[in-house]
Short mmCIF file of N, CA and C in Angstrom, two decimals:
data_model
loop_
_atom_site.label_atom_id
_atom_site.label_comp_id
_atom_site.label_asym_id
_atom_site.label_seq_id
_atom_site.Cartn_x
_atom_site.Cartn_y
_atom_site.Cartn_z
N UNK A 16 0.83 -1.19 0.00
CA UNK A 16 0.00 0.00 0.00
C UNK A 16 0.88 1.25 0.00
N UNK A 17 0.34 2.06 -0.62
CA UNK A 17 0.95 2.88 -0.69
C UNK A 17 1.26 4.88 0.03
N UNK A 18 -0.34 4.28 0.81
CA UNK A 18 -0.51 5.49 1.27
C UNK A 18 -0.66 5.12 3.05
N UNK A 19 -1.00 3.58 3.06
CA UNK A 19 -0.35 3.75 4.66
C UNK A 19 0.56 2.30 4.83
N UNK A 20 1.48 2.77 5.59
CA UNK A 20 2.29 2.11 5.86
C UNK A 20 2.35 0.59 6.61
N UNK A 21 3.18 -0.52 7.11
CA UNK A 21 2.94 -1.92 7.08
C UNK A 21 2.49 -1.99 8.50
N UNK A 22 2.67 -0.27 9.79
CA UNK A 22 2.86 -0.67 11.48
C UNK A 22 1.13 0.44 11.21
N UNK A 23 0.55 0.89 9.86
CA UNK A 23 -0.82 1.03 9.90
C UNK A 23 -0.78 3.00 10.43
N UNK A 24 0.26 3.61 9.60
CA UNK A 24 0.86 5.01 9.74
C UNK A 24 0.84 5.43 8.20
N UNK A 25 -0.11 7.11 8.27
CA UNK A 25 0.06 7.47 7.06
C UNK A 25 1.20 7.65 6.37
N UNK A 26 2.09 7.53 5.10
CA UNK A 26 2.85 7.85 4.97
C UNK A 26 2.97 9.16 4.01
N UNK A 27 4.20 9.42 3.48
CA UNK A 27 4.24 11.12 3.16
C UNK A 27 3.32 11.23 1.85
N UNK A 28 2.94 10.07 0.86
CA UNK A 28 2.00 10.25 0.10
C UNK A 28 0.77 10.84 0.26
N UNK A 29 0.22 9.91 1.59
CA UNK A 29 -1.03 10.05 1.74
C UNK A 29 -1.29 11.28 2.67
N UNK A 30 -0.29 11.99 3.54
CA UNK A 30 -0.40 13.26 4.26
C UNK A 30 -0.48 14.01 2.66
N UNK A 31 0.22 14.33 2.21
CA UNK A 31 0.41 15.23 0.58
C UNK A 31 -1.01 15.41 0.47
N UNK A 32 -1.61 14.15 0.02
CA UNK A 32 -2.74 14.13 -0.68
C UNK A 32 -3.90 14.37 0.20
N UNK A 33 -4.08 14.51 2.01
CA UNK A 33 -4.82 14.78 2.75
C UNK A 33 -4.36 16.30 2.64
N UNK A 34 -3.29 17.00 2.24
CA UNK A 34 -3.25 18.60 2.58
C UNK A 34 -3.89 19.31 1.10
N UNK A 35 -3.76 18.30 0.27
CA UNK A 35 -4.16 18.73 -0.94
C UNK A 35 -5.40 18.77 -1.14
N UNK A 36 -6.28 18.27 -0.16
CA UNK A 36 -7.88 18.34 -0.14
C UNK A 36 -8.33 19.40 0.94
N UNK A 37 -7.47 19.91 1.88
CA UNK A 37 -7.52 20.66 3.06
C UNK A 37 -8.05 22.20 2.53
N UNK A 38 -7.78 22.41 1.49
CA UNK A 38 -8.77 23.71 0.95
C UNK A 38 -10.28 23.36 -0.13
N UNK A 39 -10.12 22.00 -0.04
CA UNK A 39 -11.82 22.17 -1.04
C UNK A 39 -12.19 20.67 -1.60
N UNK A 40 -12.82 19.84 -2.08
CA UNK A 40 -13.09 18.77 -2.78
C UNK A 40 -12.04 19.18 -4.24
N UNK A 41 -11.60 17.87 -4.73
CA UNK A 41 -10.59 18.06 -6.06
C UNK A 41 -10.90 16.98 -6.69
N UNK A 42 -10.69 17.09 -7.73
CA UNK A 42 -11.03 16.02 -8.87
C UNK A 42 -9.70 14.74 -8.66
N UNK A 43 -9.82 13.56 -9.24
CA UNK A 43 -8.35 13.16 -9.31
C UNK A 43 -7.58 13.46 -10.04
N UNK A 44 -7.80 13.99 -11.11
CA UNK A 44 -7.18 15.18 -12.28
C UNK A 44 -6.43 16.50 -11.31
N UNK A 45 -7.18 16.83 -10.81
CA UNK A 45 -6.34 18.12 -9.80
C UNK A 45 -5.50 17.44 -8.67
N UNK A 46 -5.75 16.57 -8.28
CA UNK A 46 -4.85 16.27 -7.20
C UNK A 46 -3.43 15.25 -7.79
N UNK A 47 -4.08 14.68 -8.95
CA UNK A 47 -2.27 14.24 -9.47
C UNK A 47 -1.89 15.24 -9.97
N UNK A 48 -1.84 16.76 -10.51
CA UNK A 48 -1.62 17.35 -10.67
C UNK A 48 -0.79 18.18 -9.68
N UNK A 49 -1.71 18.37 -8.51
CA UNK A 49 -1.28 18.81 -7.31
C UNK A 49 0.15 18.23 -6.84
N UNK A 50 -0.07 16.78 -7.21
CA UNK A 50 1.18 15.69 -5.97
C UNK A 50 2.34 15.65 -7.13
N UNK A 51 2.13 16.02 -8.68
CA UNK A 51 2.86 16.06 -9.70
C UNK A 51 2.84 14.30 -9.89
N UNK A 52 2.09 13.46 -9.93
CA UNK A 52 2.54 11.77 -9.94
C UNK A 52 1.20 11.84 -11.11
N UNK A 53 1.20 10.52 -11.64
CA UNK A 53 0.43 10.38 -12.56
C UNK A 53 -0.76 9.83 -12.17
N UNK A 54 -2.02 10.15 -13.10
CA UNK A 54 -3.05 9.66 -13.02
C UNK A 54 -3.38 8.23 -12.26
N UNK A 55 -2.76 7.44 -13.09
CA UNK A 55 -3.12 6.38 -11.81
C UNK A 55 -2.35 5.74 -11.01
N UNK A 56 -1.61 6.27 -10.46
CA UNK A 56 -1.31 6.21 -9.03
C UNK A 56 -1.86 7.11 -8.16
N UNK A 57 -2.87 7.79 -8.45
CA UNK A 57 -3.32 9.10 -7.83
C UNK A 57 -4.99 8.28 -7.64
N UNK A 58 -5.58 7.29 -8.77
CA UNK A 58 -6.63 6.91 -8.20
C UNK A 58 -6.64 5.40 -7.59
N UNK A 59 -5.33 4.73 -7.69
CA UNK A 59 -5.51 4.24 -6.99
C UNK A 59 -5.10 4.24 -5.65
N UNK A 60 -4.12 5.30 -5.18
CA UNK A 60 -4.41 6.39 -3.84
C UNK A 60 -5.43 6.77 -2.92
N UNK A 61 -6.20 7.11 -3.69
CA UNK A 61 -7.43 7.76 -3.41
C UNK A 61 -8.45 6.63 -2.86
N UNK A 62 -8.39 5.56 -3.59
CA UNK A 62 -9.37 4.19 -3.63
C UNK A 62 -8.87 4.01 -2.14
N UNK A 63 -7.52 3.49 -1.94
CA UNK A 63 -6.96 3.45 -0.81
C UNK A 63 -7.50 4.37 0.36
N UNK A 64 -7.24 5.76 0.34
CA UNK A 64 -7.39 6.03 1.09
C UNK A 64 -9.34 6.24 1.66
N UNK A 65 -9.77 6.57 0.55
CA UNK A 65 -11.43 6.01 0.64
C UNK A 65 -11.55 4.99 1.53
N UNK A 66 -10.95 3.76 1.01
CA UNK A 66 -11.63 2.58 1.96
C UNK A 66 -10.96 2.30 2.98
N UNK A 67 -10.44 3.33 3.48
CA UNK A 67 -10.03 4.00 5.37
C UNK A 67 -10.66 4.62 5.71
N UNK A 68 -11.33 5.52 4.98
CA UNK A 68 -11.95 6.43 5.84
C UNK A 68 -11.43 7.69 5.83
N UNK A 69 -10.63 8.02 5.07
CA UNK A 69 -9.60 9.07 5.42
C UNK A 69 -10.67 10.36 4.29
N UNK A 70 -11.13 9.59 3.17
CA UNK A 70 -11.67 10.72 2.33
C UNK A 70 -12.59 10.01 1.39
N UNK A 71 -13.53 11.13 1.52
CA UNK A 71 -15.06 10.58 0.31
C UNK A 71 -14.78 10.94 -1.20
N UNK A 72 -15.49 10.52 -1.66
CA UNK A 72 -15.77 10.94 -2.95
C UNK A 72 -17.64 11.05 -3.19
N UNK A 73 -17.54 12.30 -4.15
CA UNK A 73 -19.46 12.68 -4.33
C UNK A 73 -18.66 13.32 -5.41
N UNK A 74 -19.52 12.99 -6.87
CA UNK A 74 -19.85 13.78 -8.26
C UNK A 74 -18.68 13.84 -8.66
N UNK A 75 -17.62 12.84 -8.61
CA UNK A 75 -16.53 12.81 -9.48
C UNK A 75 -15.24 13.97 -8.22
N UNK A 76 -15.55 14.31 -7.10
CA UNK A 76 -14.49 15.25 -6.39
C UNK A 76 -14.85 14.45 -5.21
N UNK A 77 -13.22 14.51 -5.13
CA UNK A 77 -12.97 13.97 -3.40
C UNK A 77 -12.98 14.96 -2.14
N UNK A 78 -12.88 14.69 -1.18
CA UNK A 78 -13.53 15.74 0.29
C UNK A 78 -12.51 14.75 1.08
N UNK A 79 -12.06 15.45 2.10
CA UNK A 79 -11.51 14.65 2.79
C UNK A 79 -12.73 15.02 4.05
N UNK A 80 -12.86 13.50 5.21
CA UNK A 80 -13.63 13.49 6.19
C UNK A 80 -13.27 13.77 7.12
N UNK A 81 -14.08 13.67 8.41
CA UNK A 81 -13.50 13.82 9.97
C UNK A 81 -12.56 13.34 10.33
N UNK A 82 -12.02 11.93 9.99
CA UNK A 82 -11.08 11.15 10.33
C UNK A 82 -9.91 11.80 9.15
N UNK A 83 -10.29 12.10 8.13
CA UNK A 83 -9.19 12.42 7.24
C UNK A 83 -8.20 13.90 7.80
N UNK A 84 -9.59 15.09 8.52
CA UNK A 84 -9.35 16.34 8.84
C UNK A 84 -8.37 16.09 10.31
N UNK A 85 -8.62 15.07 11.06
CA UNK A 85 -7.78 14.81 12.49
C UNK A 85 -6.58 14.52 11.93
N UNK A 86 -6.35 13.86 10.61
CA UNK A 86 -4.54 13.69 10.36
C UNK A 86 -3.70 13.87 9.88
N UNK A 87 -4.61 15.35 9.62
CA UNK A 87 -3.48 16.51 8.71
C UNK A 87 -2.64 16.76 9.75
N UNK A 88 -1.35 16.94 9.34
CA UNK A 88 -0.26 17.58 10.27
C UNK A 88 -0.31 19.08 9.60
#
């Protein structure tokens, strides 16, 4: 995995991509853009971090959630 680590700790991908939602919902187009990595490693990132809990998706833009907003550094 790539966005959390093997002891179950975000790693610097998945903080990136939680600060990169910290001003608004983003497409996955804007946020590989944002992290500069390519398209799909950016959705399957996202998939990842979705099925943690860390961030939603509604209408094609991701949001990061409550649990996502507690682990921004």
């Amino acid at each position: 995995m790539a966005c959390i680590d093997p002891d179950g700790f975000l790693t610097l991908t998945a903080k990136f991509l939680l600060k990169s939602l910290s001003k608004g919902p983003l497409t996955p187009e804007e946020i590989a853009k944002s992290l500069g990595e390519p398209l799909f490693k950016t959705r399957g990132n996202l998939r990842e971090m979705a099925q943690e809990g860390y961030i939603e998706e509604k209408d094609g833009q991701f949001f990061l959630t409550d649990k996502g907003r507690e682990n921004l550094d």
